[in-house]
Short mmCIF file of C-alpha atoms in Angstrom, two decimals:
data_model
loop_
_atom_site.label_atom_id
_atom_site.label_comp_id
_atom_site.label_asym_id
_atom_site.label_seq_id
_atom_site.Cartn_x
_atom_site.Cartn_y
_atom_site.Cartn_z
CA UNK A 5 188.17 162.86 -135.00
CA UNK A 6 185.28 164.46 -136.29
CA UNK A 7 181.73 162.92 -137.37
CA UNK A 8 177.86 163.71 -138.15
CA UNK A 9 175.69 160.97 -136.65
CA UNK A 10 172.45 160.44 -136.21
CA UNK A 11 172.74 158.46 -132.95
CA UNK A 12 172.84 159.73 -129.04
CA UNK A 13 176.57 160.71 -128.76
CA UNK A 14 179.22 158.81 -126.84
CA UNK A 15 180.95 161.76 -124.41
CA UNK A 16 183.63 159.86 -122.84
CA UNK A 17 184.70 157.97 -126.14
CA UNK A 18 185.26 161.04 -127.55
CA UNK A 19 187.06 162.61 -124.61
CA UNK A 20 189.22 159.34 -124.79
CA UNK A 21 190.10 159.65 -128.49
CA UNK A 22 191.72 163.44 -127.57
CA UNK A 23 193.59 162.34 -124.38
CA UNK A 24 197.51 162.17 -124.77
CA UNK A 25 200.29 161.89 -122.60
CA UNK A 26 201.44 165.56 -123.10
CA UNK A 27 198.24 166.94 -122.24
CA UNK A 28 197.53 168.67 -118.80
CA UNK A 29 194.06 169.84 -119.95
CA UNK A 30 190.99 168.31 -121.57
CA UNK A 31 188.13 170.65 -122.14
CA UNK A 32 184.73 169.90 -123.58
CA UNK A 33 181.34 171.91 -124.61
CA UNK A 34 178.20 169.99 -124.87
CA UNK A 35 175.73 171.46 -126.81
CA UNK A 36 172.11 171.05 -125.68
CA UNK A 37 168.15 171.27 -126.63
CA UNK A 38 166.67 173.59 -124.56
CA UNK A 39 163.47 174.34 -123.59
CA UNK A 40 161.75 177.24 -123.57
CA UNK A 41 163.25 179.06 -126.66
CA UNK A 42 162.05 182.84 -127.46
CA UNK A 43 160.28 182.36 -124.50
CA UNK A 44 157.92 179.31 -126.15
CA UNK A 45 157.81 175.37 -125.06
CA UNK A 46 160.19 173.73 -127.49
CA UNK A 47 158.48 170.11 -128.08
CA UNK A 48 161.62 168.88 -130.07
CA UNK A 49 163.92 170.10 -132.86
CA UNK A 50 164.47 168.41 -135.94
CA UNK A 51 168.98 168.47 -137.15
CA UNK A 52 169.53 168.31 -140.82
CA UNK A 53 172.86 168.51 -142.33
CA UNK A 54 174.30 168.63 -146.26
CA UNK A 55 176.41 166.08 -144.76
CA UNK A 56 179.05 166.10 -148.03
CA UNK A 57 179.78 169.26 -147.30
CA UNK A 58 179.43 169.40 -143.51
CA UNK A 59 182.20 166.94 -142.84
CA UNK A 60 184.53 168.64 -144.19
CA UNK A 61 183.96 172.09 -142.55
CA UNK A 62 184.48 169.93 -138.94
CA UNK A 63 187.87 168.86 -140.96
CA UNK A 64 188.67 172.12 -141.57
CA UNK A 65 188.05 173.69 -138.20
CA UNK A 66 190.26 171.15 -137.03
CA UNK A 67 193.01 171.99 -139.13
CA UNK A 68 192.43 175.96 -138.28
CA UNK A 69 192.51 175.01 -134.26
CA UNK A 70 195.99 173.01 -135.46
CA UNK A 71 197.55 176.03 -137.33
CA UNK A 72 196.53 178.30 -134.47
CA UNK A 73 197.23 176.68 -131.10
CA UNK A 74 199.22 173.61 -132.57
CA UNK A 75 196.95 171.14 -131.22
CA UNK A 76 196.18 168.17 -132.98
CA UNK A 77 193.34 166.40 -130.07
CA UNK A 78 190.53 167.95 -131.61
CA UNK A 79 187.59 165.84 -131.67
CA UNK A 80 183.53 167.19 -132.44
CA UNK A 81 180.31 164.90 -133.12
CA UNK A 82 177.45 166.62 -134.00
CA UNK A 83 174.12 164.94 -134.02
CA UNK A 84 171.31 164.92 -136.69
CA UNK A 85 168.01 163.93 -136.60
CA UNK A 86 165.08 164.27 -133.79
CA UNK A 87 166.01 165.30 -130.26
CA UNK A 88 163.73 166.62 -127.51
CA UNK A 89 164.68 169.33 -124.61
CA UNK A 90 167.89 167.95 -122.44
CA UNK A 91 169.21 165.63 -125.46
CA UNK A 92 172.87 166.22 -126.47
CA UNK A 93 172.89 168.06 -130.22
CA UNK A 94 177.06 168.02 -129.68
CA UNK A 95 180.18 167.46 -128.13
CA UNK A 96 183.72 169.06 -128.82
CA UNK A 97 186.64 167.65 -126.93
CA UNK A 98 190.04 169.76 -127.21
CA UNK A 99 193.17 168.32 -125.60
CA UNK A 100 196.38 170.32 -124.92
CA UNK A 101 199.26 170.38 -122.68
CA UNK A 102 197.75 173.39 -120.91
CA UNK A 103 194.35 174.43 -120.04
CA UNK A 104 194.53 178.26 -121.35
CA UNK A 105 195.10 176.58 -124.91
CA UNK A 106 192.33 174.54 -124.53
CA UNK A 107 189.43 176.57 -123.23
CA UNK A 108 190.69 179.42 -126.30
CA UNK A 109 190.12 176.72 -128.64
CA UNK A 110 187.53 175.00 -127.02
CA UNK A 111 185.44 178.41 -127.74
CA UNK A 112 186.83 178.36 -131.11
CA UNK A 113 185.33 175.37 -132.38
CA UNK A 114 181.82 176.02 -131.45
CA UNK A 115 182.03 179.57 -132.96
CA UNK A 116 183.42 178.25 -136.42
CA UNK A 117 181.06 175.61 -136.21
CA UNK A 118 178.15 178.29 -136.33
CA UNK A 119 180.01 180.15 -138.70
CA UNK A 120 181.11 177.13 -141.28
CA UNK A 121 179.11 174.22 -141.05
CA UNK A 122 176.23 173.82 -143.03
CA UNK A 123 173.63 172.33 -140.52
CA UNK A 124 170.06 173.44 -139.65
CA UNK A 125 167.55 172.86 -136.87
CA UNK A 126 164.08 173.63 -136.58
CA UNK A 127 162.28 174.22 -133.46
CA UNK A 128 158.78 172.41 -133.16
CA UNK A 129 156.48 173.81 -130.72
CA UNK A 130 152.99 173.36 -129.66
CA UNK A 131 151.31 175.50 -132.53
CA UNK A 132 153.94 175.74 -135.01
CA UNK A 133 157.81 175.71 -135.93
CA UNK A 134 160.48 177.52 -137.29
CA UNK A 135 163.67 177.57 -138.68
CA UNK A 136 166.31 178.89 -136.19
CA UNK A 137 167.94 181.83 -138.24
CA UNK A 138 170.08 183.07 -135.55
CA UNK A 139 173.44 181.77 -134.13
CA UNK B 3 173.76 173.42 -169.11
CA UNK B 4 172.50 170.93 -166.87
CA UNK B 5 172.98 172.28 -163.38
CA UNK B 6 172.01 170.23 -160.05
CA UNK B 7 170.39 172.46 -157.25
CA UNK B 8 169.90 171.44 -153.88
CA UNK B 9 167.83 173.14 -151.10
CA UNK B 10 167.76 172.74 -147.54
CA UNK B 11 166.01 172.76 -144.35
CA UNK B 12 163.36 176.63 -145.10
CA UNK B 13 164.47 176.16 -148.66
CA UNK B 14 163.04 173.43 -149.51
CA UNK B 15 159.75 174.00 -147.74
CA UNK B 16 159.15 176.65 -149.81
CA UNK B 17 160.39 175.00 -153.00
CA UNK B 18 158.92 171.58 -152.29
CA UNK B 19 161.70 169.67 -153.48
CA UNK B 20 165.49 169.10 -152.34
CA UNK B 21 166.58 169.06 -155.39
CA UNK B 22 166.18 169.94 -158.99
CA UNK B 23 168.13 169.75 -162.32
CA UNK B 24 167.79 173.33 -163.88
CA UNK B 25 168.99 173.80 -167.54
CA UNK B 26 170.88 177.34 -168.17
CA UNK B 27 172.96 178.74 -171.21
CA UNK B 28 176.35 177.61 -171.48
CA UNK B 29 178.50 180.45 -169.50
CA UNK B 30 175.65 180.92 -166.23
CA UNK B 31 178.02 182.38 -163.16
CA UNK B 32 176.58 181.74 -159.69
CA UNK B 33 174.73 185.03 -159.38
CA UNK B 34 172.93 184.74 -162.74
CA UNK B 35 172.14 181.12 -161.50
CA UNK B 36 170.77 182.74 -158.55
CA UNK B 37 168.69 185.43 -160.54
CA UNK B 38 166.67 182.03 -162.70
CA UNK B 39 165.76 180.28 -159.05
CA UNK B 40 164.64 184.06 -157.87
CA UNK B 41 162.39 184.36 -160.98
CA UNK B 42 161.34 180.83 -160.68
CA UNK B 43 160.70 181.20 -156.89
CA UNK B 44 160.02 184.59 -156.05
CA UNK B 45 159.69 183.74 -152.25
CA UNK B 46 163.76 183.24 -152.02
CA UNK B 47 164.55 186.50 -153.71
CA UNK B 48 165.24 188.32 -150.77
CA UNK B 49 166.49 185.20 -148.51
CA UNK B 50 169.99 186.12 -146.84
CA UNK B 51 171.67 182.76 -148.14
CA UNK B 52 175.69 181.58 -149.69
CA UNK B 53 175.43 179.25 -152.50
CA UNK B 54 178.37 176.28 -152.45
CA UNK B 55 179.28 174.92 -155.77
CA UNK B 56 180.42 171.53 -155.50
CA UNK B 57 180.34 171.77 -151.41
CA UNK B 58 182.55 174.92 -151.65
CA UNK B 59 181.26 178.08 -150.89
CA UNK B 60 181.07 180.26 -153.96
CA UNK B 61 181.50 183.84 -155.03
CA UNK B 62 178.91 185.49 -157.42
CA UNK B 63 180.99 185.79 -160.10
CA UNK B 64 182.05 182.17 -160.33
CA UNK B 65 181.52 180.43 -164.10
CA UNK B 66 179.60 176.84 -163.69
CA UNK B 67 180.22 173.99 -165.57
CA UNK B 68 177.87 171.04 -166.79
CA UNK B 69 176.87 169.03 -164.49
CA UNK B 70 177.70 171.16 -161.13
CA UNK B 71 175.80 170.40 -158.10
CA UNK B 72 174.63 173.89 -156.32
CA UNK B 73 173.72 174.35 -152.90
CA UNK B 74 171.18 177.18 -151.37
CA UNK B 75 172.44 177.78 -148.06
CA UNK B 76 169.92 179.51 -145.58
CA UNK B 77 171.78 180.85 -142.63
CA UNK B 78 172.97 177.98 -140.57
CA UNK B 79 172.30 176.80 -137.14
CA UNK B 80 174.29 174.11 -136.29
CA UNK B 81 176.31 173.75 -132.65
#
């Protein structure tokens, strides 16, 4: 399952949507705001996505974390929009039977994510903002 | 051709828009495509960026077609 919203994400229903029988291991990374960046106050951050392509990069990390590990609970939300320090920017979820699988491709996802997907955020702070350049 | 451009998040602050229709001569690849923003917007001429045609990243030598849509990609920063 994999979506770009611009609403506070829903953890557990995505942990839910990965869970299966044959699985002895759920692991999940939350990504989060935080506050201070480069060693300034972060007052919020601003998400924007080209959401046509976007999608389809969390599709195809999916389908790379399938052909690699064979696992097929793979579920990521990222979040658009305005969020402020200690908000939730995403969530991956990664069932499989067992954990060593999961953490490996746990990891995965968040790398390719930095790597592939064509989302943006830009820090606000108290006398300025920028552009975050780095992964 | 008529080629759509879009530019996002530093992109388009420097351009002021988030997209544009650009006309170019009939065989444009995506680096000479690149090379008529560059002269049109000097500030990205130097900007580490990919370019996705049709929301598939794109090598240089790629041939457009009327009516692509072209995105400028600044680095990203998602996750």
């Amino acid at each position: 399952m994999f979506e770009i919203t611009d609403k506070p994400i829903q953890a557990e229903a995505i942990i839910k949507k990965v869970h299966k029988a044959d699985c002895g291991a759920i692991v999940t990374f939350w990504g989060t705001v935080r506050s201070p960046s480069e060693g300034k106050e972060v007052i919020y951050l601003d998400y924007e996505a080209y959401a046509e392509m976007a999608l389809p990069q969390l599709e195809e990390i999916g389908q790379e974390i399938k052909e690699r590990w064979g696992l097929e609970g793979v579920a990521i939300s990222h979040r658009l929009g305005r969020m402020v320090p200690g908000d939730i920017a995403v969530v991956i979820a990664v069932a499989a039977p067992h954990r060593r699988e999961a953490f490996q491709a746990c990891q995965y996802a968040i790398d390719r994510i930095k790597q592939l997907v064509p989302i943006w955020k830009k820090e606000v702070f108290g006398d300025g903002s920028r552009w975050v350049e780095e992964h | 051709m008529r080629i759509g451009v879009r530019f996002f998040a530093a992109f388009r602050d420097v351009v002021g828009h988030s997209h544009l229709e650009l006309e170019t001569p009939p065989t444009t690849t995506v680096a000479q495509l690149r090379e008529l923003i560059n002269r049109r917007f000097p500030r990205l001429k130097d900007a580490p960026l990919r370019m996705a045609v049709n929301t598939q990243l794109a090598e240089p030598e790629q041939l457009l077609h009327e009516g692509d849509v072209v995105a400028l990609l600044p680095p990203f920063s998602g996750g």
